[in-house]
Coordinates of C-alpha atoms and ligand atoms in Angstrom, one line a residue:
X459 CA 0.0 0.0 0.0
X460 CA 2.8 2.4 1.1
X461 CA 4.5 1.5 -2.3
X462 CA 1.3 2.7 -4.4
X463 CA 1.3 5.8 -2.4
X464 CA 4.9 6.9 -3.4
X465 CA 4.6 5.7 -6.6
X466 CA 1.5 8.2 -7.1
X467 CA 3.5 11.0 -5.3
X468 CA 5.9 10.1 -7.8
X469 CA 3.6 10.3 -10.7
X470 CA 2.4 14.0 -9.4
X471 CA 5.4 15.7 -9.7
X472 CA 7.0 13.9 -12.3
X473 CA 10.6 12.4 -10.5
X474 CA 12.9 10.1 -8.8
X475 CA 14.6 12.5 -6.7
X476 CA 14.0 13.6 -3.4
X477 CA 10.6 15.2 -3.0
X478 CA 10.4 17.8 -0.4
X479 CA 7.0 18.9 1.6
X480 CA 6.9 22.0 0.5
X481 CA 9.4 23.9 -1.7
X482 CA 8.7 27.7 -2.5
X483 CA 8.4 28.9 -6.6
X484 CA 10.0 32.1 -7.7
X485 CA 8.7 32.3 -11.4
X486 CA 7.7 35.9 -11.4
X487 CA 9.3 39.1 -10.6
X488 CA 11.4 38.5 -7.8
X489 CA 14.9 38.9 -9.3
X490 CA 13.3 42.3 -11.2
X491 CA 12.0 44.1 -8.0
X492 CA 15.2 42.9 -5.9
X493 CA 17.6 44.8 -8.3
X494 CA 15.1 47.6 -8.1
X495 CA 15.9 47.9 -4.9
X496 CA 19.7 47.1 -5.0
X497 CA 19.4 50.2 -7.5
X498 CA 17.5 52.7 -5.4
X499 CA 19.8 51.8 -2.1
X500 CA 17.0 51.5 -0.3
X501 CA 17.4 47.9 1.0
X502 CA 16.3 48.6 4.7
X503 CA 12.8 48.9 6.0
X504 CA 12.0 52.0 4.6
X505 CA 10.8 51.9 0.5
X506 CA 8.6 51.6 -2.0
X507 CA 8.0 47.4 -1.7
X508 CA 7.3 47.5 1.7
X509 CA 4.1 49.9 1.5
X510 CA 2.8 47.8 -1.6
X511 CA 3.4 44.9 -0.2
X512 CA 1.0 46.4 3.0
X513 CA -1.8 47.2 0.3
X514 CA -1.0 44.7 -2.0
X515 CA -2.3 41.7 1.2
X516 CA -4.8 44.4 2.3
X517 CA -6.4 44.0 -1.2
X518 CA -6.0 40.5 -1.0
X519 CA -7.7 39.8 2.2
X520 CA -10.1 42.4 1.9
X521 CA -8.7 43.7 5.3
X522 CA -8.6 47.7 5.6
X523 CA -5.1 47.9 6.7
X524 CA -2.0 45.7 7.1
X525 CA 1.5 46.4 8.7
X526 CA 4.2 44.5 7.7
X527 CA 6.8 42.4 10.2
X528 CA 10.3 41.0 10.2
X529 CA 7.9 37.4 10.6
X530 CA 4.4 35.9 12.0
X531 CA 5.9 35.6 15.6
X532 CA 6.7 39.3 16.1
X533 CA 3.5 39.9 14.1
X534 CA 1.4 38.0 16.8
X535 CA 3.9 39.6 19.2
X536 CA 2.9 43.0 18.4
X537 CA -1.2 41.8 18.0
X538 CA -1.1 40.6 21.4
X539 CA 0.4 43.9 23.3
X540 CA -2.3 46.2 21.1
X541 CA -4.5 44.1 23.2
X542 CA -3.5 44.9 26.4
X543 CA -2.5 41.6 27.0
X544 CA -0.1 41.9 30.7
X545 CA 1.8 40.3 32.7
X546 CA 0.4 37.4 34.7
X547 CA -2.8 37.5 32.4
X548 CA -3.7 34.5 30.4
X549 CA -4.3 33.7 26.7
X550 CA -6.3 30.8 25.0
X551 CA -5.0 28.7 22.3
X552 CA -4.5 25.2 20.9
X553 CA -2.3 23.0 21.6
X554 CA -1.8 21.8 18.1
X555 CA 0.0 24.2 16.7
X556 CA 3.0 25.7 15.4
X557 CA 5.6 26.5 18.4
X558 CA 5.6 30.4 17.7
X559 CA 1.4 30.6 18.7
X560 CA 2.7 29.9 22.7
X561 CA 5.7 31.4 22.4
X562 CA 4.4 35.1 21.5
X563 CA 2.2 35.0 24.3
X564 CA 4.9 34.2 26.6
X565 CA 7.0 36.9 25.2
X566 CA 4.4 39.6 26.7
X567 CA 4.8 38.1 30.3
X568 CA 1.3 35.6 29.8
X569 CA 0.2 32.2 29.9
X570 CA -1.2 30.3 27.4
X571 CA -4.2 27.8 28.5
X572 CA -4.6 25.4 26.3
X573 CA -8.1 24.3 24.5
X574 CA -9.0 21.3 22.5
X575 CA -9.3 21.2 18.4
X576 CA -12.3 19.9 16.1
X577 CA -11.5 16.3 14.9
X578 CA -12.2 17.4 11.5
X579 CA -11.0 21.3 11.3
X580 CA -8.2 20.6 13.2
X581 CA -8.4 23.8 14.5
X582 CA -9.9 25.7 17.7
X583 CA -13.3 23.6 19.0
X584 CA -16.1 26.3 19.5
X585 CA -18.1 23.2 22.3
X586 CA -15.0 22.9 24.1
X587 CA -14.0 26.6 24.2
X588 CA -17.5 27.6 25.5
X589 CA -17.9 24.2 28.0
X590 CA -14.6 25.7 29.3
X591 CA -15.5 29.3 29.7
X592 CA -18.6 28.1 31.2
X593 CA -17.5 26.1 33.5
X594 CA -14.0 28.1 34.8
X595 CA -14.2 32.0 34.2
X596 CA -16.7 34.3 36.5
X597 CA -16.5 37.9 35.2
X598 CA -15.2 41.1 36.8
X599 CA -15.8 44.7 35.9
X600 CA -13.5 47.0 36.7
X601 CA -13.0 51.0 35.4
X602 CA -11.5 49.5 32.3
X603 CA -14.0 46.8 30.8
X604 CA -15.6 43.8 31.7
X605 CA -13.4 40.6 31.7
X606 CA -13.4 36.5 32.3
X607 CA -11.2 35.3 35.1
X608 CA -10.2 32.3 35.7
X609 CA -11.4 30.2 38.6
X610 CA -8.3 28.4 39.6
X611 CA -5.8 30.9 38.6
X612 CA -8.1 34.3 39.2
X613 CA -6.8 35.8 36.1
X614 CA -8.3 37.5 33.3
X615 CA -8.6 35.7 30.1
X616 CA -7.5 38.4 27.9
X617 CA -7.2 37.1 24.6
X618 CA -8.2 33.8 22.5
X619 CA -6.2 32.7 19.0
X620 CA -7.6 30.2 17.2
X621 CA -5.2 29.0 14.2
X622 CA -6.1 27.9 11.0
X623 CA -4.1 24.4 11.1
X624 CA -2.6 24.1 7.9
X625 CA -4.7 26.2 6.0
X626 CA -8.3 25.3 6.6
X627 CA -10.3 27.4 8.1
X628 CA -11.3 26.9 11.4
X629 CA -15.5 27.4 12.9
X630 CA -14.1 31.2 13.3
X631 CA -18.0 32.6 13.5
X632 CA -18.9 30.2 15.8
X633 CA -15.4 31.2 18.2
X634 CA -16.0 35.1 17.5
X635 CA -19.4 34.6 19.0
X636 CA -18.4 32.4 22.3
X637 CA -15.2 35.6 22.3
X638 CA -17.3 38.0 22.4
X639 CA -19.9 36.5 25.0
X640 CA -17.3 36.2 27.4
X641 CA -15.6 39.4 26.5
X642 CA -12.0 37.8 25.3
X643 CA -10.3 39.3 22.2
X644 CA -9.9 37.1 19.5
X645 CA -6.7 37.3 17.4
X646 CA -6.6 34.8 14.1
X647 CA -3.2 33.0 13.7
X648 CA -3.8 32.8 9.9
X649 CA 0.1 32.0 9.4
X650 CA -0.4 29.3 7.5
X651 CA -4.1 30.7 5.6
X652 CA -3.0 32.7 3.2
X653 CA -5.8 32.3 0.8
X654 CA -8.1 30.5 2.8
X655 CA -11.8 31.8 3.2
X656 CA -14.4 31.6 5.8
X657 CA -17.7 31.8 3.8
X658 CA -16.4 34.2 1.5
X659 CA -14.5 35.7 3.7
X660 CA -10.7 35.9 4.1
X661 CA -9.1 34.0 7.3
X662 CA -7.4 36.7 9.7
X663 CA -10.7 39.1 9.4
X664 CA -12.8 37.5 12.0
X665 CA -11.0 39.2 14.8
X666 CA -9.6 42.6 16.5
X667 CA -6.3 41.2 14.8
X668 CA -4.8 38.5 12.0
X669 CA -1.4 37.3 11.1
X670 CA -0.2 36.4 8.6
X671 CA 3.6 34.6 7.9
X672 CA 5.7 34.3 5.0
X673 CA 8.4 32.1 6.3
X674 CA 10.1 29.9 3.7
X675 CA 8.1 26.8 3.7
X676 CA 4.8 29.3 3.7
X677 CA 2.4 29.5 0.9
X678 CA 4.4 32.3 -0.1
X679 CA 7.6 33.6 0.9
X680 CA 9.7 36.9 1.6
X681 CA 12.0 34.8 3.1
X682 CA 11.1 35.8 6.6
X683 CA 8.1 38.0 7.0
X684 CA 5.2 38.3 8.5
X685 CA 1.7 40.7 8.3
X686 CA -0.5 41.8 10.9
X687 CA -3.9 42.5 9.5
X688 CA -6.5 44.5 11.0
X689 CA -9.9 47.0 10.4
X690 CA -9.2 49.4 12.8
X691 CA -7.1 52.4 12.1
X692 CA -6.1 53.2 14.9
X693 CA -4.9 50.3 16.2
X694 CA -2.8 49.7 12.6
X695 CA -1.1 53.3 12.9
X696 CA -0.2 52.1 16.4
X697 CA 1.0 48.7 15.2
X698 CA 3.1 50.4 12.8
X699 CA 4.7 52.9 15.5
X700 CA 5.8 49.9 17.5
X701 CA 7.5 48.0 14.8
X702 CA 9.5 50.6 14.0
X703 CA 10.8 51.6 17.4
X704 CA 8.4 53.9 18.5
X705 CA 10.2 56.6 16.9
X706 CA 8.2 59.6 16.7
X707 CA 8.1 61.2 13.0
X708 CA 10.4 64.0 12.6
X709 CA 12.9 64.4 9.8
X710 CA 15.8 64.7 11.7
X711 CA 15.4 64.1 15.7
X712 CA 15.3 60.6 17.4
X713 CA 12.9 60.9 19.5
X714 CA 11.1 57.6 20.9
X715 CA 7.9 57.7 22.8
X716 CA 7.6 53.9 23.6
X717 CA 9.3 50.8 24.3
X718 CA 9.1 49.5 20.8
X719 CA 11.0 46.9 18.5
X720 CA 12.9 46.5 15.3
X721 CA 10.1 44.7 13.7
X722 CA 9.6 46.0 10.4
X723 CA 9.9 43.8 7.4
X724 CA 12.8 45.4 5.2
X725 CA 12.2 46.4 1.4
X726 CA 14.1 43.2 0.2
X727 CA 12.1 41.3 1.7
X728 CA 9.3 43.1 0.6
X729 CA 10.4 43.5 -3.4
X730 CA 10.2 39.6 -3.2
X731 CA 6.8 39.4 -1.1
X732 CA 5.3 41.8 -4.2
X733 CA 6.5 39.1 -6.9
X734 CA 5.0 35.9 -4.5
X735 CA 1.4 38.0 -3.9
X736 CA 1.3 38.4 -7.6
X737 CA 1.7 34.9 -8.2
X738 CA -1.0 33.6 -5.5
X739 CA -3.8 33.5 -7.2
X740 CA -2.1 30.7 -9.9
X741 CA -0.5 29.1 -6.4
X742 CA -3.9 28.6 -5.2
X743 CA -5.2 27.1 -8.3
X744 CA -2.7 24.7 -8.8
X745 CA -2.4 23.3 -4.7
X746 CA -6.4 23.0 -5.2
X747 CA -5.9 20.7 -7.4
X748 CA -3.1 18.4 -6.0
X749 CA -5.5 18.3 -3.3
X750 CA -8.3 17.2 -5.7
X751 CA -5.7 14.7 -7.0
X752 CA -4.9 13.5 -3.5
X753 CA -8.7 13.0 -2.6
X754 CA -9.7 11.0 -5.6
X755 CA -6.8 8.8 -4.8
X756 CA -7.0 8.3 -1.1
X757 CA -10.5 7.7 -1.3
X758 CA -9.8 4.2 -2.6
X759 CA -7.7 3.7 0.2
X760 CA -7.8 2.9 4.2
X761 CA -5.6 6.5 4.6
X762 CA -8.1 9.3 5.3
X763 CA -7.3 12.9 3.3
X764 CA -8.6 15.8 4.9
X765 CA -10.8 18.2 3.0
X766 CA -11.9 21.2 3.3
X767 CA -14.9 22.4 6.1
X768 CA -18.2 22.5 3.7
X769 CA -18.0 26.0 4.8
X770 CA -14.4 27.1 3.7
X771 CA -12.7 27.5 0.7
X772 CA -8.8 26.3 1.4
X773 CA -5.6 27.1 0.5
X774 CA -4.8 23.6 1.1
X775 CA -1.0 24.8 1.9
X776 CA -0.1 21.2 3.6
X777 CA -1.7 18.5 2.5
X778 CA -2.7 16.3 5.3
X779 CA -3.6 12.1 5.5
X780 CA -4.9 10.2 8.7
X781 CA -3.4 6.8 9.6
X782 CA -5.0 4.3 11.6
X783 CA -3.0 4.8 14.5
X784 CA 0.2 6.2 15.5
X785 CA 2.0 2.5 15.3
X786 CA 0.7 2.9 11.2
X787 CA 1.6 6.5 11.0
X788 CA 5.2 6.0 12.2
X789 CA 5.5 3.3 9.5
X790 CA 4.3 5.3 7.0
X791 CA 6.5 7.9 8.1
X792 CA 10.0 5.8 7.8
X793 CA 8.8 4.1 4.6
X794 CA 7.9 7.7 3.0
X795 CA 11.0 9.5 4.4
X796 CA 13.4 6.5 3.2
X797 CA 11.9 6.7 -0.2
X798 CA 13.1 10.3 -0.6
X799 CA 9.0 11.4 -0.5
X800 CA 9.1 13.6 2.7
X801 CA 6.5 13.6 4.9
X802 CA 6.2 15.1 8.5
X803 CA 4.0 14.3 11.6
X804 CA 1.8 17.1 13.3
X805 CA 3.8 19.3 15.8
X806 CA 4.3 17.6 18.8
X807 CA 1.8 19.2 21.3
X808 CA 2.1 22.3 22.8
X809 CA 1.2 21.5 26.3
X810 CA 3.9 18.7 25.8
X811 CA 6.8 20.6 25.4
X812 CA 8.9 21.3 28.7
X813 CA 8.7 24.7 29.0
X814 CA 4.3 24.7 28.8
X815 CA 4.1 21.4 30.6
X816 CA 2.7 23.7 34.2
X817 CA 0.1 25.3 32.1
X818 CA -4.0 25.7 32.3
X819 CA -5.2 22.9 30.1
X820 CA -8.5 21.9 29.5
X821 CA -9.1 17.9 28.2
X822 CA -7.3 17.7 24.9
X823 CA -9.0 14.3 23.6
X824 CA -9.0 15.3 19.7
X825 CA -5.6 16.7 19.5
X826 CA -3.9 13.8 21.1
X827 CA -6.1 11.2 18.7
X828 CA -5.1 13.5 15.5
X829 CA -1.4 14.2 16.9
X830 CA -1.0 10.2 17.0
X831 CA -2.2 10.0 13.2
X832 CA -1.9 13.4 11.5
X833 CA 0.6 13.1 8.3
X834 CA 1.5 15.9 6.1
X835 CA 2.3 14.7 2.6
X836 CA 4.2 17.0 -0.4
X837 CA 2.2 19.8 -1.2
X838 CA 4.6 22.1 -3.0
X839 CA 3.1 24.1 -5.9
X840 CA 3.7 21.1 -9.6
Ligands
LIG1540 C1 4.7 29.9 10.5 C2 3.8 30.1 11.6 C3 3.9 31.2 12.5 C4 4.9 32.3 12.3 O1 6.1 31.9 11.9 P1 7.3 32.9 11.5 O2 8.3 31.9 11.1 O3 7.6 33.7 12.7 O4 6.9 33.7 10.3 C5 3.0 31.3 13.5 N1 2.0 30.4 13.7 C6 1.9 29.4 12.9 C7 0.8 28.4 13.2 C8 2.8 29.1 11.9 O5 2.6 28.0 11.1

C-alpha cells in the first residue's frame, strides 16, 4: 500500500529525486524588483515594496489595513500587546500548533491555557471553548472593561487565538461569537491561511487582529516575514509605530515615545513578497488541485485525506492524511522519508513541550487522537 502511495506521489510531480514537503516557486518578478531595490539603495525597512506589499495583502484579504513584520511571531507579538495583554494575564489557544502561537504570548509576560481542536478542522473547537468558559471564568468589571477570570488561577482571560491548522479554516463565526460573549479578544493565527476563506471571507478578518507569515516553507515567501492584519485604524497606525521603534516622525530628531521593536519587514524582503502575492492566485489554483488529486486517490484507500470544512474554501498549503494509528503513522513515516518522499507528523503538542508542561489545560481528547495519526504529505506548488 505504502508503495502505491509513493509511486502516485511520484507520478504528481514527475521524478525520482527527493521530494520535499513543500518547496517555494520564484517564477515571477522576484529577481526584477530585488535589483530595483539594489538600485534605489533602499534595501532597509523604509521603501517603496514594503508599502505595496501592506496594500497589495490588504487588497488580498479584503482587510482595511496591514503592517508589515520581520515574521508571523513578532506579528502576533505586536497583535497581542495592542491588546492589552499583561503580565500574569492569560491567553487561549490550541495545543496543536506551530511552536511560535505559545511562544508570543509568553514573550508579553502571559500564559497560554490550552483548549481542544475539532476532529475534523483541526483547529480551535467552539463546544470545548464555551464548555470551558462556562464552567472556569466568572467575570469582573473594573473602570476599564468587563473581563473572564479564571477560577483556579483568578486571572483574566484576555485574549483567544484560534489558528487555522494548515490552511483550513477553522468554525471562526462560531469562536467570535463564544469571544465576544465572554468578553476575550480574539486574534486569528492565519500564518499558514493565506488564501483561505471563511464563507467568502478571508481568514485573519474575524477578529480585533490576524497574522499572517511568509516564512520559507509558507504558501508564499519573503524569506522571513510576516503581516499583521487589522480594520481598525487606529490600532494599525499604532501597530506600525511599535514596529518601528516607537520613533516619533520628525525628519531629523530621534525621539522615541515607547518601548518598541525593530520589527519592520525590510524592502528586500518586501520587493520579493510583491512578486510571491502576484503569483498567489495561480499558487492557489494549482495546490487546489493536487489536493483534488490527492482526494480521488485516497479515497480508494484505508488512509483518510482531509478536506476542506463544507463551509471554507482552502488554501490547502499542507496536505494532510490520517493513519489508523500512531504504530501505522510511524510506519508510513520511515517508509515515505526512506523513499526520498518527505513527509512530517503534526507538531508535537504544545502542552507537551517542557517549558508549557505547568500550564491551564483543559481535556485535549482530539488533539492527542489527531497528533498520533496526523501526516503531512508533499504539497509544493507542480
Ligand atoms: C509559520 C507560523 C507562524 C509564524 O512563523 P514565522 O516563522 O515567525 O513567520 C505562526 N504560527 C503558525 C501556526 C505558523 O505556522
Amino acid at each position: 500500500m505504502f508503495e502505491k502511495i509513493i509511486d502516485f506521489i511520484r507520478g504528481l510531480y514527475n521524478t525520482a529525486g527527493i521530494i520535499p514537503l513543500h518547496e517555494p516557486r520564484f517564477r515571477g518578478n522576484e529577481k526584477k524588483y530585488l535589483n530595483e531595490c539594489i538600485d534605489s539603495t533602499y534595501v532597509s525597512s523604509v521603501g517603496k515594496f514594503v508599502d505595496i506589499f501592506e496594500k497589495k495583502v490588504a487588497e488580498y484579504t479584503g482587510s482595511k489595513y496591514a503592517v508589515a513584520a520581520v515574521n508571523g511571531t513578532a506579528s502576533l507579538h505586536i497583535a497581542l500587546i495592542l491588546s492589552n495583554v499583561k503580565h500574569g494575564d492569560e491567553v487561549i489557544t490550541q495545543p496543536l500548533t506551530f511552536i511560535a502561537t505559545a511562544n508570543a504570548i509568553v514573550y508579553t509576560g502571559a500564559k497560554p491555557v490550552f483548549i481542544d481542536v475539532d476532529k475534523d478542522t483541526m483547529g480551535l473547537s467552539p463546544i470545548k471553548l464555551e464548555n470551558f468558559l462556562n464552567d472556569n471564568t466568572y467575570s469582573v468589571e473594573d473602570d476599564t472593561g468587563i473581563y473572564s477570570y479564571n477560577l483556579i488561577t483568578h486571572k483574566p482571560i484576555k485574549v483567544c487565538i484560534p489558528m487555522h491548522t494548515f490552511g483550513h479554516p477553522a468554525r471562526i463565526k462560531e469562536l467570535k461569537q463564544i469571544c465576544d460573549k465572554y468578553h476575550i479578544v480574539m486574534i486569528e493565527d492565519a500564518a499558514e491561511s493565506l488564501g483561505s476563506f471563511y464563507k467568502g471571507k478571508h481568514t485573519g478578518t474575524f477578529g480585533k487582529f490576524g497574522i499572517l507569515s511568509f516564512n520559507g516553507n509558507k504558501i508564499i515567501t519573503t524569506g522571513g516575514g510576516g503581516m499583521i492584519i487589522t480594520d481598525n485604524k487606529e490600532l494599525a497606525i499604532k501597530a506600525k509605530h511599535l514596529t518601528t521603534q516607537a520613533k516619533v516622525p520628525h525628519k531629523w530628531e530621534y525621539v522615541h515615545d515607547d518601548i518598541g521593536y525593530n520589527y519592520r519587514l525590510t524592502n528586500l524582503a518586501a520587493a520579493i513578497g510583491v512578486a510571491q502575492i502576484e503569483q498567489l492566485p495561480g499558487f492557489i489554483k494549482a495546490k487546489r488541485q493536487l489536493a483534488e488529486e490527492y482526494k480521488n486517490f485516497f479515497k480508494n484507500t484505508e488512509i483518510k485525506f482531509i478536506e476542506e470544512p463544507e463551509y471554507a474554501k482552502s488554501n490547502y498549503w499542507l496536505n494532510t492524511v490520517i493513519l489508523k494509528n500512531r504504530k501505522e503513522r510511524d510506519k508510513f513515516l520511515q517508509f515515505t522519508n526512506e523513499n526520498d518522499v518527505m513527509t512530517r507528523p503534526a507538531w508535537r503538542l504544545i502542552n507537551k513541550l517542557l517549558m508549557y508542561k505547568d500550564c491551564t489545560k483543559d481535556n485535549l481528547d482530539n488533539a492527542e487522537w489527531l497528533a498520533d495519526r496526523v501526516v503531512n504529505i508533499p504539497s509544493s506548488v507542480k
